[in-house]
Short mmCIF file of C-alpha atoms in Angstrom, two decimals:
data_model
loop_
_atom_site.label_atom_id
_atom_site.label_comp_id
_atom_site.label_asym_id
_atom_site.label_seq_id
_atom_site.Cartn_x
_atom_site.Cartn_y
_atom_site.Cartn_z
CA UNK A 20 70.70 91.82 206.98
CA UNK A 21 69.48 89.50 204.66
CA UNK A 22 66.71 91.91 203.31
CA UNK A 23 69.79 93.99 202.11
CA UNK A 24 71.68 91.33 200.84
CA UNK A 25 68.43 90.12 198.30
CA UNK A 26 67.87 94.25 197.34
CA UNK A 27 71.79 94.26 196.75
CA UNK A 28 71.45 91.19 194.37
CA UNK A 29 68.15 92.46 193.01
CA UNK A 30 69.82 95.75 192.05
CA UNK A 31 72.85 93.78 190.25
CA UNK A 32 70.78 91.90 188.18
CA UNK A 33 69.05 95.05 186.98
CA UNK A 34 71.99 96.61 185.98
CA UNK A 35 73.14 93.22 184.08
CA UNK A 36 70.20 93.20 182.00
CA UNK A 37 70.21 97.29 181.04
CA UNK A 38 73.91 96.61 180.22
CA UNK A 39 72.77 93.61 178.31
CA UNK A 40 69.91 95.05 176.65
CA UNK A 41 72.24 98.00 175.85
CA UNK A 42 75.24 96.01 173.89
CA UNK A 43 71.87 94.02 172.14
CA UNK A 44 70.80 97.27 170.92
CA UNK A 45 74.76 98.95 169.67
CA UNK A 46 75.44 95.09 167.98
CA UNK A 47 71.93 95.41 166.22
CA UNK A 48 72.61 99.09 165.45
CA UNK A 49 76.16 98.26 164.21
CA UNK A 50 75.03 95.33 162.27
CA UNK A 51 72.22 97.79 160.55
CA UNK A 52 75.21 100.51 159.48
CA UNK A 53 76.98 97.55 158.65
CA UNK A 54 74.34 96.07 156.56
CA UNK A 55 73.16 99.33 154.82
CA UNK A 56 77.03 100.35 154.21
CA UNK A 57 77.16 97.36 152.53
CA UNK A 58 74.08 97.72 150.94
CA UNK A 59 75.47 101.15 149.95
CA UNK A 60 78.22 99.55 148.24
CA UNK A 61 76.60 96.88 146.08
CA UNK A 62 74.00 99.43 144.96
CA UNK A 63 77.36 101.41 143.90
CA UNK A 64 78.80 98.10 142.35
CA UNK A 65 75.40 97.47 140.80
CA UNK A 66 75.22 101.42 139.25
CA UNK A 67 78.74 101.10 138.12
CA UNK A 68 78.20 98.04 136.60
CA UNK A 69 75.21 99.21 135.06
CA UNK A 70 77.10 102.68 133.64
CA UNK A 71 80.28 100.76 132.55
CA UNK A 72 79.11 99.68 129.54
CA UNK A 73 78.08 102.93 128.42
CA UNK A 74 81.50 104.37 129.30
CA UNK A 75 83.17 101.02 127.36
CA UNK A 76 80.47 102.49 124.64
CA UNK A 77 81.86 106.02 124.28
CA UNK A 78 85.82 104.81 124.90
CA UNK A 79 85.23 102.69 122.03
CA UNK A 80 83.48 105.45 120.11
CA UNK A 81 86.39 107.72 120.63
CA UNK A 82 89.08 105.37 119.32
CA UNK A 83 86.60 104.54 116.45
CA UNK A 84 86.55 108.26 115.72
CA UNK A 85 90.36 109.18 116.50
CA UNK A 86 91.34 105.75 114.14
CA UNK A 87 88.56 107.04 111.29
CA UNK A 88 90.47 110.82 111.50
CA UNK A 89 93.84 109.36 111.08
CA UNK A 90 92.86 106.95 108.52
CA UNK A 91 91.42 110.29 106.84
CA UNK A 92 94.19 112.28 107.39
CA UNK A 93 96.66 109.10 106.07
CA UNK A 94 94.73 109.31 103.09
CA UNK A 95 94.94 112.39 102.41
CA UNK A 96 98.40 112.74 102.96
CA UNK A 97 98.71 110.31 100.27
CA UNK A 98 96.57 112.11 97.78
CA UNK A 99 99.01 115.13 98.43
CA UNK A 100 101.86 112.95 96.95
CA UNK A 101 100.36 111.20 94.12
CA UNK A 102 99.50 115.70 93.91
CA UNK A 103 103.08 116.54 93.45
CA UNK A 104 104.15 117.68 90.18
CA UNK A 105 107.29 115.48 88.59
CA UNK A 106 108.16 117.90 86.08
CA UNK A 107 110.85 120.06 87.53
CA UNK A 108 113.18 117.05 88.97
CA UNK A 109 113.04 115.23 85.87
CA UNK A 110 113.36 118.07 83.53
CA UNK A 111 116.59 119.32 86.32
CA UNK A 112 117.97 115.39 86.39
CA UNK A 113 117.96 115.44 82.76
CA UNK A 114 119.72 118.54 82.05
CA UNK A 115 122.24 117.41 84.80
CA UNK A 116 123.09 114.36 83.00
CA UNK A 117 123.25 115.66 79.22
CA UNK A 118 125.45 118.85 80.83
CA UNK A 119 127.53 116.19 82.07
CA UNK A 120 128.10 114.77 78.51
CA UNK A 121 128.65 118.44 77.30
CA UNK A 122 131.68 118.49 80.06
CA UNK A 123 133.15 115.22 79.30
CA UNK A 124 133.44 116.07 75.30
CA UNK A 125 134.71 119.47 75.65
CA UNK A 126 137.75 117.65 77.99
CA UNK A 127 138.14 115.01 75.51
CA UNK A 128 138.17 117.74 72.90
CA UNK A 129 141.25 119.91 74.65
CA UNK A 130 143.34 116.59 74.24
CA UNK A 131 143.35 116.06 71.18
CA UNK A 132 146.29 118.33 68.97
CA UNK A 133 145.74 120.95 66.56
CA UNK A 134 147.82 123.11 64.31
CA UNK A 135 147.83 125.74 67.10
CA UNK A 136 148.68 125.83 70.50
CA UNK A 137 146.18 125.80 73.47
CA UNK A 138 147.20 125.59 76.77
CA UNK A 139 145.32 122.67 77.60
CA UNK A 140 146.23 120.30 75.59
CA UNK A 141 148.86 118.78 77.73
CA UNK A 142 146.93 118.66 80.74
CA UNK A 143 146.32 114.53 80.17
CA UNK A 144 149.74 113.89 80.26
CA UNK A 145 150.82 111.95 82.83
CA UNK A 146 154.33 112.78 84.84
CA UNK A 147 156.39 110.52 87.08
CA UNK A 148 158.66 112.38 89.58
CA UNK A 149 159.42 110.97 93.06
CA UNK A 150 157.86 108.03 92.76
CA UNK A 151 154.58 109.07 91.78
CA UNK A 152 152.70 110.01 88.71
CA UNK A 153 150.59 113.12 88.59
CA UNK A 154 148.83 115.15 86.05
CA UNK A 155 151.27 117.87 84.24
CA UNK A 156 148.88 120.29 85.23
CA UNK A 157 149.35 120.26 88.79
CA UNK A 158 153.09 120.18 88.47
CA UNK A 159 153.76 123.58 85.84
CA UNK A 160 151.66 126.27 84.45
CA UNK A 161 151.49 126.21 80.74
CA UNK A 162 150.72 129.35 78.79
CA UNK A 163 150.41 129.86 74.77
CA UNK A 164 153.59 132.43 73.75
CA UNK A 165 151.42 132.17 70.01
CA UNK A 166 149.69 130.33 68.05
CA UNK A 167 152.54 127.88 67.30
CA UNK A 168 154.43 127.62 70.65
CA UNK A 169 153.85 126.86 74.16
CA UNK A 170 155.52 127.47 77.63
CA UNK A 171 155.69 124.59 80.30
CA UNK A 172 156.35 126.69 83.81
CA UNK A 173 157.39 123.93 86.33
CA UNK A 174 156.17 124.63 90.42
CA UNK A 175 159.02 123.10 91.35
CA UNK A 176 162.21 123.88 89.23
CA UNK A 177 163.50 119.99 90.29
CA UNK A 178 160.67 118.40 88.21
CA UNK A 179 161.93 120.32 84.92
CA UNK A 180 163.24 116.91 83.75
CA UNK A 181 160.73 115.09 84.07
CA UNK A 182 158.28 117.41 82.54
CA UNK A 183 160.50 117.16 79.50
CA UNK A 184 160.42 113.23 79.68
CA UNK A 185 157.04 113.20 79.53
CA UNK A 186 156.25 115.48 77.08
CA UNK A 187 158.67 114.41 74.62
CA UNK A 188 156.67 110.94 75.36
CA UNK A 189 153.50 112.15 74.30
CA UNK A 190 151.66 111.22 71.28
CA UNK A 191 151.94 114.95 70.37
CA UNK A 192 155.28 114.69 68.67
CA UNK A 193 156.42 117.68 70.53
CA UNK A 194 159.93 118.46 71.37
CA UNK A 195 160.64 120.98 74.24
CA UNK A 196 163.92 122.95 74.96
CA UNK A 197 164.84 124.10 78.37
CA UNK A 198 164.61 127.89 78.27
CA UNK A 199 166.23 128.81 82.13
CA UNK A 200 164.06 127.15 84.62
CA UNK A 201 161.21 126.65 81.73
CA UNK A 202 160.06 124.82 78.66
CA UNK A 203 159.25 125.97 75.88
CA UNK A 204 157.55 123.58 72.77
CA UNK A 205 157.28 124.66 69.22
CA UNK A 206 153.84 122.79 68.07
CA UNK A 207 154.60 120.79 64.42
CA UNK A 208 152.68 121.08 61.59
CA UNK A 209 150.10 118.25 61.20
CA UNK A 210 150.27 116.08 58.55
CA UNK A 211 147.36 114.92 56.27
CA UNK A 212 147.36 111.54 57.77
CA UNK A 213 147.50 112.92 61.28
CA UNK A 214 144.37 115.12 60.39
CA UNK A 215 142.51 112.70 58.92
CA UNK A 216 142.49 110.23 62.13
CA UNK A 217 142.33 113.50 64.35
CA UNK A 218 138.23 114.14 62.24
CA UNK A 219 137.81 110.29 63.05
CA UNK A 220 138.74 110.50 66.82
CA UNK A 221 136.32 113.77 66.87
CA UNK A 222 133.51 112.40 64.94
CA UNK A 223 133.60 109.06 67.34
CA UNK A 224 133.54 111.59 70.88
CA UNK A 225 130.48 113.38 68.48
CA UNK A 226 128.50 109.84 68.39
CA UNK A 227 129.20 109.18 71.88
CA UNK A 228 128.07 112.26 73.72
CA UNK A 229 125.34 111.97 71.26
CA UNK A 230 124.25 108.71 72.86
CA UNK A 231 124.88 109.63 76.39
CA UNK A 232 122.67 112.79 75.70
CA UNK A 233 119.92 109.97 74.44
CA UNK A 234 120.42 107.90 77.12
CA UNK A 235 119.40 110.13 79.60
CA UNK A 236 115.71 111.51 77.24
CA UNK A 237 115.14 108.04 77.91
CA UNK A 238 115.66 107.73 81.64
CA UNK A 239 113.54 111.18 81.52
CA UNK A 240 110.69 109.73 79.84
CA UNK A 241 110.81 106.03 81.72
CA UNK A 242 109.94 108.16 84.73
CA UNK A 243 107.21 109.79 83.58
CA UNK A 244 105.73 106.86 82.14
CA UNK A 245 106.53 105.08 85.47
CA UNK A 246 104.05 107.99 87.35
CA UNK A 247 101.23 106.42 85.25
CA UNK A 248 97.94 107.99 86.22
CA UNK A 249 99.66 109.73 89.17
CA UNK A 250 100.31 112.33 86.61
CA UNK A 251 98.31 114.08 84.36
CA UNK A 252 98.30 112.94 80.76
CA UNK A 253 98.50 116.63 79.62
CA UNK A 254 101.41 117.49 81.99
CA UNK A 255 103.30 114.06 80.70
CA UNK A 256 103.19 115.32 77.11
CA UNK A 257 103.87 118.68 78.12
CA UNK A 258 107.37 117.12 79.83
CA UNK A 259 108.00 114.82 77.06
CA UNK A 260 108.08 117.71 74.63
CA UNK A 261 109.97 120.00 76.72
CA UNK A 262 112.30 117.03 77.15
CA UNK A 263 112.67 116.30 73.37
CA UNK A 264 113.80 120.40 73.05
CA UNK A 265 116.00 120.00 75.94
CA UNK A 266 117.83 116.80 73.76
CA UNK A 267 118.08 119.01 70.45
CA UNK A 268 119.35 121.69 72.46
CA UNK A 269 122.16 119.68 73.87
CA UNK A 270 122.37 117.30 70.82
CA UNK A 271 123.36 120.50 68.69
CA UNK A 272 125.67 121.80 71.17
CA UNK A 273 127.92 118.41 71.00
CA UNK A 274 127.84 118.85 67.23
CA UNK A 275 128.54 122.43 67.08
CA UNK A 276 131.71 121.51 69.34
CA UNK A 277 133.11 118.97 67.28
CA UNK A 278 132.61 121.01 64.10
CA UNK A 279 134.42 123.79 65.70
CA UNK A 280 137.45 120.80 66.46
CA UNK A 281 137.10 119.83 62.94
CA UNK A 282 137.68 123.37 61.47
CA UNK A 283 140.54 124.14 64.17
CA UNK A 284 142.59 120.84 62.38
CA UNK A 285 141.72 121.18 59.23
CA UNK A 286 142.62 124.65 58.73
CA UNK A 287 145.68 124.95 61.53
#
């Protein structure tokens, strides 16, 4: 009995140490995959480490690149403006404004009373009905009968009176009769005195167009001398002198108008 009790023992320890010797040999193989995982990884750290700064290298390289193309294409962009040609909106801005002064004198013109009738020479009067004033023109239709009389239309037949007020109010001297629901205004001779300070009033509206047409040849040519070496010196004298014909062209216009005024008085 006791010989199978120390074989029973004997047998238990063997199997201790093979299970022993066995978990020694899966922690030392475990530790070794541990170790060369690990190993694994700092050799990847290492290689990254060692390749980053080439990638940092060519990131770098291709914002130097992408910043050098923009600041290419920036500058180019610019060259295209300092490219475009002037000429056309100054020489368009100028004949704008000088038009402009053309406009204003023929107006100023149609106001002012001849020998003969013309139907616009009572648009500037001024009417007040119901509490408001308003141009005669928007309130009747006049129309020249002949060369000496007019006809005043009203809209409305209600403002017929005060149409007559303000006519007969005018500086014109005129003197409508009601003629059924219209006017009707036989236009005075002038008198030399009245003549004479009509050719003054005209010859003033000449100077002042005149200087209005002047004023803008200047503001023409303080722009092109304002592009500087941004535009060609050729092309600015070219403009300058197309900008001087443009200013006799208008200049004579204005004078050929007031002549035309002049004549109209003068000779009824």
């Amino acid at each position: 009995m006791a010989m199978y009790l120390r074989r029973a023992f004997s047998y238990r320890n063997v199997g201790l140490v093979r299970s022993r010797s066995s978990s020694i040999v899966q922690s030392r193989n475990f530790s070794n995959i541990v170790c060369n995982a690990s190993s694994i990884l700092c050799d990847s750290q290492s290689h990254n480490a060692a390749i980053a700064p080439g990638v940092d290298f060519l990131r770098e390289s291709r914002r130097g690149f992408a910043k050098g193309r923009k600041s290419k294409d920036d500058s180019g962009s610019s060259s295209d403006d300092v490219a475009v040609d002037i000429g056309p909106a100054v020489k368009e801005n100028a004949s704008a404004q000088m038009d402009a002064a053309i406009v204003a004198l023929s107006r100023d013109l149609t106001k002012i009373r001849t020998g003969r009738a013309s139907h616009g020479m009572l648009d500037h009067i001024i009417v007040e009905t119901g509490g408001a004033k308003i141009p005669l023109n928007r309130l009747a239709l006049v129309s020249v009968l002949d060369s000496k009389t007019l006809s005043i239309n009203p809209y409305d037949p209600n403002t017929l009176k005060a149409l007559q007020k303000a006519i007969v109010s005018s500086p014109f001297g005129l003197n409508p009769k009601e003629d059924g629901e219209r006017l009707v205004a036989a236009i005075p001779p002038l008198t030399q005195e009245h003549i004479k300070a009509m050719c003054k009033v005209i010859s003033k509206s000449s100077e002042d167009v005149k200087q209005s047409i002047r004023r803008a040849r200047q503001k023409a040519l303080d722009t092109i001398k304002k592009a500087g070496s941004n535009f060609p010196k050729d092309s600015a004298k070219r403009l300058e002198k197309e900008i001087d014909e443009l200013t006799k062209k208008f200049v004579k216009s204005a004078e050929d108008m007031c002549k035309a005024k002049e004549k109209e008085i003068t000779q009824g």
